[in-house]
Coordinates of C-alpha atoms and ligand atoms in Angstrom, one line a residue:
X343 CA 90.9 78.2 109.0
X344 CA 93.0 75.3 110.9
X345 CA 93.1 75.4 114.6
X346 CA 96.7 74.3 114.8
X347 CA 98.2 75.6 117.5
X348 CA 100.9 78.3 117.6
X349 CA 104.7 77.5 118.8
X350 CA 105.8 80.9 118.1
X351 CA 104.8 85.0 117.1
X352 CA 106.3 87.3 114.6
X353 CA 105.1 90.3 116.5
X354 CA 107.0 92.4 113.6
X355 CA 109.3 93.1 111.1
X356 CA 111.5 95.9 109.5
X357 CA 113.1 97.5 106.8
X358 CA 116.4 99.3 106.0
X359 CA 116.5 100.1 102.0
X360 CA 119.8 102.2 101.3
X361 CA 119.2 105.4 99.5
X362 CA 120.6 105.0 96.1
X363 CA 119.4 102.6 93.5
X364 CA 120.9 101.3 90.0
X365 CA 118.8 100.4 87.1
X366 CA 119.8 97.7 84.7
X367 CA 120.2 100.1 81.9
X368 CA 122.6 102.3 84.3
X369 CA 123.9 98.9 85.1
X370 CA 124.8 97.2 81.8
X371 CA 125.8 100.9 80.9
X372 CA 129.0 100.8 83.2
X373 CA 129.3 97.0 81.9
X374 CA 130.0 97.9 78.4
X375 CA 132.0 100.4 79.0
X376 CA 134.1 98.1 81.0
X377 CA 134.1 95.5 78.3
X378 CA 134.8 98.2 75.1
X379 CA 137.9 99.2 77.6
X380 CA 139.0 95.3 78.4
X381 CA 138.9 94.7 74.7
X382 CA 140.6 97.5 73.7
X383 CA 143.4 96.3 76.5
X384 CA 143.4 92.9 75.4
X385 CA 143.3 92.6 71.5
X386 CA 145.3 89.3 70.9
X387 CA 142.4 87.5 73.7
X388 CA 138.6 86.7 73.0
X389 CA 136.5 89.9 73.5
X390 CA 133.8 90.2 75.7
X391 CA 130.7 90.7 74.7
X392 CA 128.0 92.9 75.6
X393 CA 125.6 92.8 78.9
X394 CA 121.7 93.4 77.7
X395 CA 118.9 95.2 80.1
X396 CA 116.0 93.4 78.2
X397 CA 117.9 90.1 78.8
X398 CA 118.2 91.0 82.3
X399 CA 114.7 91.4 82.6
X400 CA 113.5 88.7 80.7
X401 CA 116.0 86.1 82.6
X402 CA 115.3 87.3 86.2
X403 CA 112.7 89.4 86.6
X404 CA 115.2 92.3 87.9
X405 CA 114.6 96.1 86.3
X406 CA 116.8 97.4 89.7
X407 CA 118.6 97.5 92.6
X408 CA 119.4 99.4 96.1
X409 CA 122.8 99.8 96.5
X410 CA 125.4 100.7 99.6
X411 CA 128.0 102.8 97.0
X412 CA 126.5 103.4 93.4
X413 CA 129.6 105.5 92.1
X414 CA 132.2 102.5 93.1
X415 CA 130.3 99.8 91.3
X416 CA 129.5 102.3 88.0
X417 CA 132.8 103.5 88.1
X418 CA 134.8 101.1 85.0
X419 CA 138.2 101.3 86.3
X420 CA 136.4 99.9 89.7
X421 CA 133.5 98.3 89.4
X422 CA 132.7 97.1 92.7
X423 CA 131.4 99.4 95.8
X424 CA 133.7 101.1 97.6
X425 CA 133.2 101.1 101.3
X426 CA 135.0 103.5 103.5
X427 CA 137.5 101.5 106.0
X428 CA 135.8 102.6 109.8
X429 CA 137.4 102.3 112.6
X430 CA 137.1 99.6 115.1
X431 CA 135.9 102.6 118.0
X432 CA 132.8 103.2 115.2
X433 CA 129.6 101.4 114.4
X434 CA 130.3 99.0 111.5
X435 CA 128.5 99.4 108.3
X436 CA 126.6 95.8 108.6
X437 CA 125.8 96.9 112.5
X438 CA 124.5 100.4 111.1
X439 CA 122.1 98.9 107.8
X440 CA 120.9 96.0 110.5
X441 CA 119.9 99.0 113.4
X442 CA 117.6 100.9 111.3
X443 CA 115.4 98.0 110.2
X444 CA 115.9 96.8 113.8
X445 CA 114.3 100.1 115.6
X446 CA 111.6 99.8 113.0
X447 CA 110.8 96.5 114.0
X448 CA 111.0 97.8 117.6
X449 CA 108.7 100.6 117.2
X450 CA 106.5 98.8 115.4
X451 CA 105.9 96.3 117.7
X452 CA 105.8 98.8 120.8
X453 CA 108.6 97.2 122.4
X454 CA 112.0 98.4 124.1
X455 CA 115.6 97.1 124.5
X456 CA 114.5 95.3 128.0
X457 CA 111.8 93.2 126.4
X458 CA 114.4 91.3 124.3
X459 CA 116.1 88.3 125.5
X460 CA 118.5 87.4 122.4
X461 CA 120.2 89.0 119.4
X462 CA 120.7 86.7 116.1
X463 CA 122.3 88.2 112.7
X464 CA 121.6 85.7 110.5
X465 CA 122.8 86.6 106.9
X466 CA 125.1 85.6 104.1
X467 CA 128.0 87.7 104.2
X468 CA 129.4 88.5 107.8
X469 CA 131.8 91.6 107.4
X470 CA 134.5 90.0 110.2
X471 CA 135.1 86.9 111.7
X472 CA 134.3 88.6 115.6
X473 CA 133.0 90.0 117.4
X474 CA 129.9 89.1 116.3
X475 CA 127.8 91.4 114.4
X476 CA 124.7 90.5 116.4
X477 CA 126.9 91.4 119.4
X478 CA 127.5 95.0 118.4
X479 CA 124.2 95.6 117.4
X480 CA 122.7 94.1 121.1
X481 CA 125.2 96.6 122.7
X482 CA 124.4 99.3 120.0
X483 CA 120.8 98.5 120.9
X484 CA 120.7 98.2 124.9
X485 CA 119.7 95.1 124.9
X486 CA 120.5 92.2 127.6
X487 CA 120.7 88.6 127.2
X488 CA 123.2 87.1 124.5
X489 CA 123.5 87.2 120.7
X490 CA 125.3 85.5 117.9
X491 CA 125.6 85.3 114.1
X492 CA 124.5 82.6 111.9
X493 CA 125.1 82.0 108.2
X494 CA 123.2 79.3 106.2
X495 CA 123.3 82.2 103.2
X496 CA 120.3 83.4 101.2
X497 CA 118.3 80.8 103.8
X498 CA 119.6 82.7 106.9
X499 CA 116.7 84.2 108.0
X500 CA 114.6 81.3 107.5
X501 CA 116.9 79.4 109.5
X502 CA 117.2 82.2 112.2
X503 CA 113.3 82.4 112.2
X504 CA 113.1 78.5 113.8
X505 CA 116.4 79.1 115.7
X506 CA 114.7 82.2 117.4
X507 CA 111.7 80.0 118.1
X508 CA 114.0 77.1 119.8
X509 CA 115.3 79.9 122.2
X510 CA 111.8 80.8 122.8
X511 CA 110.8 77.5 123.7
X512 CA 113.9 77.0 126.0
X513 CA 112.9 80.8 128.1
X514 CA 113.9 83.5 125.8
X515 CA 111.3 85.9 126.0
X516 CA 111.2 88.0 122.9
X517 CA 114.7 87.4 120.0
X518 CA 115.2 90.0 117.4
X519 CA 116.7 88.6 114.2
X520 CA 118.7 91.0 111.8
X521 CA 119.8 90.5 108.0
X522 CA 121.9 92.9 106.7
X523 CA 122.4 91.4 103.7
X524 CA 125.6 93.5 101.0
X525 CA 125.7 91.5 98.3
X526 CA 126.9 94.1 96.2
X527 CA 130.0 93.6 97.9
X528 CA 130.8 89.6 97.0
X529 CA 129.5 90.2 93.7
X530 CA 131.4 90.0 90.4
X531 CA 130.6 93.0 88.5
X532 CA 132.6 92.1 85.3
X533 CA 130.7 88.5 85.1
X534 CA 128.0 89.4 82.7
X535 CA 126.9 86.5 83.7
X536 CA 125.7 87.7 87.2
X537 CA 126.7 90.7 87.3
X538 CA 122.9 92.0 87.8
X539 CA 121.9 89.7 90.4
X540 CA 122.4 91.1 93.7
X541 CA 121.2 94.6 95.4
X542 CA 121.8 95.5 100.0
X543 CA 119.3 95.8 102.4
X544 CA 118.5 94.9 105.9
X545 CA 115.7 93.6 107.6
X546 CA 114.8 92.8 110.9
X547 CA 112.2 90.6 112.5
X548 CA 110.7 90.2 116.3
X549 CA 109.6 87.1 117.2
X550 CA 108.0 86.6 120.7
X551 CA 106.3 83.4 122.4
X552 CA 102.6 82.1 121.2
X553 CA 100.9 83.9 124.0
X554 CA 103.0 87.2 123.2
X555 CA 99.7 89.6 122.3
X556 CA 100.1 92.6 119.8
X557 CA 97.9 93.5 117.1
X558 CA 99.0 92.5 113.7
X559 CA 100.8 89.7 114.7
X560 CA 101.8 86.6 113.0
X561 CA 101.2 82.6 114.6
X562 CA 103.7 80.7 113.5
X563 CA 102.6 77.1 112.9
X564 CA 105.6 75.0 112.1
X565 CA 109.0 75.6 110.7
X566 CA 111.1 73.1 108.9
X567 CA 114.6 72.9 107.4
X568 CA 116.5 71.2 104.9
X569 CA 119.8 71.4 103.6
X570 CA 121.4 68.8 100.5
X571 CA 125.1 69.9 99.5
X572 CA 125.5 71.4 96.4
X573 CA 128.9 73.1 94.7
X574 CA 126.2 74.8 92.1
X575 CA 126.4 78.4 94.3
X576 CA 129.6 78.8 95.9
X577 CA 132.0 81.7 97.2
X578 CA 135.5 80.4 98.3
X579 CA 136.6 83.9 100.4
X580 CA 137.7 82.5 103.7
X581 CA 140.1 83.0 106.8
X582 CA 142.4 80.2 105.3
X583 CA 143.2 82.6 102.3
X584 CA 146.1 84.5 103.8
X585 CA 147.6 80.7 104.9
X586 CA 147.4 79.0 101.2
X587 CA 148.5 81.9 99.4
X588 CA 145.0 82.7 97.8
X589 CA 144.5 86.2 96.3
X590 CA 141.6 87.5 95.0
X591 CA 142.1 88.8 91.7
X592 CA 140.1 92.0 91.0
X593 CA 141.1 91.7 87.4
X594 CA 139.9 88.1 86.8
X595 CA 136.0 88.0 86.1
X596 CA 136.3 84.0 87.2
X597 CA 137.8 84.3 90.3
X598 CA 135.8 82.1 92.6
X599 CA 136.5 84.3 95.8
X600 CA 133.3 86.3 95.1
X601 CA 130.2 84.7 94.3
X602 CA 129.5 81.8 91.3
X603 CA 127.0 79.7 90.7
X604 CA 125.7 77.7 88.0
X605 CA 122.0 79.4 87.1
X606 CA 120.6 76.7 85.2
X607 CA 121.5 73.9 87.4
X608 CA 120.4 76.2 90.6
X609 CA 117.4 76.6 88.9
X610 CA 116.4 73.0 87.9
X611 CA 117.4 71.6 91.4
X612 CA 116.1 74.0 93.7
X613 CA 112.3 73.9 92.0
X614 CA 111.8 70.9 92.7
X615 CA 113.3 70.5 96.1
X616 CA 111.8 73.7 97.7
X617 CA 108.2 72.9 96.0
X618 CA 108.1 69.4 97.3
X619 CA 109.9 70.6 100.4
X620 CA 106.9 73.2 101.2
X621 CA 104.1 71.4 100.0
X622 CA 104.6 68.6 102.3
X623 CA 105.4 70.6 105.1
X624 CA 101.6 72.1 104.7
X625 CA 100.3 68.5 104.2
X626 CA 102.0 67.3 107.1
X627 CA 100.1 70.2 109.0
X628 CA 96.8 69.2 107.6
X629 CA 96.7 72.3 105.1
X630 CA 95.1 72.1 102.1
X631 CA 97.3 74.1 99.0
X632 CA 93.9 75.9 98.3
X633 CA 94.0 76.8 102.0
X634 CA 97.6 78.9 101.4
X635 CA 96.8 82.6 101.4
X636 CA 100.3 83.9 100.4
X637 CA 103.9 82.8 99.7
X638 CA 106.5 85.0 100.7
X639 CA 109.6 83.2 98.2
X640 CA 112.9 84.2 98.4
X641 CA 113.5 86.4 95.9
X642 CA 116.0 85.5 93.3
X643 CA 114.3 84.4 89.8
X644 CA 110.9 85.4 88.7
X645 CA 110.2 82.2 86.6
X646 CA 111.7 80.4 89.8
X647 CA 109.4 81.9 91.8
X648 CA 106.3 81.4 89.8
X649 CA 107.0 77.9 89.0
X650 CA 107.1 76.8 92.9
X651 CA 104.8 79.1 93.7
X652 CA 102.5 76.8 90.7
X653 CA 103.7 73.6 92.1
X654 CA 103.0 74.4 95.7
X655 CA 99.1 76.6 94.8
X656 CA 98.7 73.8 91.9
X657 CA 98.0 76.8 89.8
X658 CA 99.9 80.2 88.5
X659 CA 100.3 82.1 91.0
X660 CA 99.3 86.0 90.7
X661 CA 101.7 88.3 92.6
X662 CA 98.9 88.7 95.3
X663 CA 99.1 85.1 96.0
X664 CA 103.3 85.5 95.2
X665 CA 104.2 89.1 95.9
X666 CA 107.2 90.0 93.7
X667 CA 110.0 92.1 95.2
X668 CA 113.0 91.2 93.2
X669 CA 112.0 93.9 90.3
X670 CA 112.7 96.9 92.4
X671 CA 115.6 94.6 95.0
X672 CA 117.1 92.2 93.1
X673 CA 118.0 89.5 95.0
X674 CA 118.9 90.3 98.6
X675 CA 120.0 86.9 99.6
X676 CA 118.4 86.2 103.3
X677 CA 116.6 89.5 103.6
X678 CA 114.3 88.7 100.2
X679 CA 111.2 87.2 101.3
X680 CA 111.4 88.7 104.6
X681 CA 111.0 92.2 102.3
X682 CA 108.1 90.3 100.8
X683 CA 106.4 89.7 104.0
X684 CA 107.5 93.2 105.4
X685 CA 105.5 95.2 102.3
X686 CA 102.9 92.3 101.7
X687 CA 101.1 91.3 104.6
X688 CA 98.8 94.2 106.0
X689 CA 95.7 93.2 103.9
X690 CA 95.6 89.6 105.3
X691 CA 92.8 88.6 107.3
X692 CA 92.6 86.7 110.4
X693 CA 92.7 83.0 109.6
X694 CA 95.0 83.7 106.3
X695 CA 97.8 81.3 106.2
X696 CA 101.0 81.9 104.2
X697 CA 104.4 80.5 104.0
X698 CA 107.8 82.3 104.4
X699 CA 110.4 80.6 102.6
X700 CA 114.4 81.2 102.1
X701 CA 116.4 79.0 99.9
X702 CA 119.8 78.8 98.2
X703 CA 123.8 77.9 98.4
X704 CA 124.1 74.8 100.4
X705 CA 121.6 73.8 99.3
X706 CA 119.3 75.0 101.9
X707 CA 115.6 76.2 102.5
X708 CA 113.2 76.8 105.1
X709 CA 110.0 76.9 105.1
X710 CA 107.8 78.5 108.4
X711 CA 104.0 78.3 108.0
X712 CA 102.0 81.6 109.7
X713 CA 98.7 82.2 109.9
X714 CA 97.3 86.0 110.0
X715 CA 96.2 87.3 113.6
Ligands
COA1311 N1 123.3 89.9 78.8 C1 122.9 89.3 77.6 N2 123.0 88.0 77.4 C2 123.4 87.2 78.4 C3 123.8 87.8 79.6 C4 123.8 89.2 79.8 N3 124.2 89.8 81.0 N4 124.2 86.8 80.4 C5 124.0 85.6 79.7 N5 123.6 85.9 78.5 C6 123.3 85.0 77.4 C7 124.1 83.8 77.4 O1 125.3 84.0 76.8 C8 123.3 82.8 76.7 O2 123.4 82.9 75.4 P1 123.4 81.7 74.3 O3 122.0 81.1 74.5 O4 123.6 82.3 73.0 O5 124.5 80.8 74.8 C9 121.8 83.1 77.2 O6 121.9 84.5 77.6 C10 121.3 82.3 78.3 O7 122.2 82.2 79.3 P2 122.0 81.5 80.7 O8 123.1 81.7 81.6 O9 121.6 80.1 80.4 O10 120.7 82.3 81.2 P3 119.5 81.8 82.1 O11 118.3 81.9 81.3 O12 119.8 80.6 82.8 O13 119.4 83.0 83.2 C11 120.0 83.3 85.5 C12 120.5 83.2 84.1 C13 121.2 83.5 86.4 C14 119.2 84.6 85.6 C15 119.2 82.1 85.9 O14 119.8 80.9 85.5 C16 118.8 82.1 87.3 O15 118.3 83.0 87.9 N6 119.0 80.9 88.0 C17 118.7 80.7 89.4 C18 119.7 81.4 90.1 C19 119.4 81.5 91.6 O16 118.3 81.4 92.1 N7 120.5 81.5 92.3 C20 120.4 81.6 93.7 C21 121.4 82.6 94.1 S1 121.1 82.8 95.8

């Protein structure tokens, strides 16, 4: 057990998982049908070929997803969600997912609207330019103090985790972080591709000063960032679009106003900087690798995962040591290994150190060492 010193609690966390969920086979079901009907449109061009469940699998790690719409993204003459338009007098859909895992958060810490100083929405996707989601969800909420929205994308939370902790250590009391993550919604459903990568969620996360008490709590040792600029996962939707003419065409399965990346180059580049990345964080705070308890990765390859989580243990990791999540979420962008450490912590002992760690388009990670209460 190191005696390192606290700068920071995660008093508790929370969960929003939407009600419906899509498998891979109902998944690549709706693709196929949506390629036999493309193909049968577009006879003089190259036909599309088949999506595969068991490649799915195999290449991720993914056998589902939780979805905001099922029917929009299933539907072949759609496939993508479809969202009802609300009004700007009702609570926005973001706002909505991020208050349910926000109350649970609340509740499960014991603590009301007047012992939070600051609101952050840190995820990938922010569903307006302003107000800011975080904003609406303070108000929503009751809260005082002020809030804002980040976005350093499937890193968010990690990088709201140590922003929260800088407002702690200049005289926020408590900050509640939310990630409403819909990445169902800036995903390319005819990419086959991506087209399985991404499922919505929200989470929510208190975090509180190192003397805050509260049983089940988290210390939070260090937290460290690190960003290196990379085109390999990019999504060009922006405010400029109306001004240079740019359209996002539903028809086009490469349109680069939803997400793209390049897998294999994501994956050979971000192994090796997030493993070295975390492991000499934990060296620099004195912690042996046999000394880590738990790793709670972002969740957005299996193999990724297991091979940092072997780099950073210096052995394969079991999924006690590197809880899996992405099977029954996909990848939820920011929210993944906040998931991880919502369902997989309960059973740590007092002492147990682990590491939360987001990483992804930028490139960015973070990496925030806890140790068990
Ligand atoms: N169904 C069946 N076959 C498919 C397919 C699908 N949906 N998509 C691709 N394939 C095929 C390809 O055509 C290719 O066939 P070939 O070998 O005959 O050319 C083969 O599968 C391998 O394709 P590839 O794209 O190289 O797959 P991969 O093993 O790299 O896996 C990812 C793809 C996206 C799952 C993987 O690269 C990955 O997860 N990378 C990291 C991504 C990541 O973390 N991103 C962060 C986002 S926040």
């Amino acid at each position: 057990m190191t005696s390192h010193p606290p700068i920071a609690r995660i008093l508790s966390t929370g969960l929003f998982t939407p009600p419906n969920s899509i498998s891979n086979d109902e998944l690549v079901e709706s693709y196929n049908g949506f390629v036999d009907q493309w193909n049968a449109a577009h006879p003089d061009d190259e036909p599309k070929t088949h999506s595969s469940a068991a490649f799915i699998e195999k290449a991720s790690g993914i056998k589902s997803r939780f979805v905001m719409d099922k029917a929009g993204i299933l539907d072949t003459q759609r496939m993508r969600p479809k969202l009802p338009v609300r009004g700007d007098d009702e609570i926005s859909i973001m706002a909505e997912m991020a208050l349910n895992a926000a109350r649970e958060a609340m509740t499960n810490a014991d603590l009301g609207p007047d012992d939070i100083d600051a609101v952050i929405c840190a995820a990938s996707n922010m569903q307006r330019q302003y107000p800011a989601m975080a904003v609406e969800v303070q108000s929503a909420l009751g809260i005082g103090g002020f809030a804002f929205d980040m976005n350093v994308a499937c890193a968010s939370a990690a990088f709201g985790i140590r922003t929260a902790i800088g407002l702690i250590q200049t005289g926020a009391r408590r900050v509640l972080m939310v990630n409403p993550e819909i990445c169902t919604a800036h995903l390319n459903f005819k990419d086959r591709d991506g087209h399985f990568i991404f499922g919505d969620v929200a989470t929510a996360m208190i975090i509180g000063g190192p003397d805050d008490d509260g049983a089940g709590s988290f210390d939070i040792l260090d937290a460290q960032l690190i960003t290196q600029f990379s085109n390999n996962i990019r999504n060009n939707m922006g405010f400029l679009d109306p001004a240079t003419d740019s359209v996002i065409n539903l028809d086009d399965a490469g349109t680069d106003k939803l997400f793209k990346q390049r897998g294999r180059s994501v994956f050979k580049e971000v192994v090796p900087m997030v493993s070295e990345f975390i492991a000499n964080h934990v060296d620099q705070l004195g912690i042996q690798s046999d000394q880590i308890r738990r790793l709670w990765l972002h969740q957005a390859n299996l193999s990724m995962n297991q091979l940092i989580a072997k780099r950073v243990l210096g052995h394969d990791p079991d999924t006690d040591e590197a809880p899996v999540v992405l099977d029954e979420y996909a990848n939820t962008s920011s929210a993944g290994s906040i998931i991880a450490f919502h369902k997989h912590r309960s059973d740590l002992q007092p002492g147990d150190i682990g590491v939360i760690s987001g990483f992804g388009a930028g490139y960015s990670a973070g990496s925030i060492v806890v140790r068990a209460n």
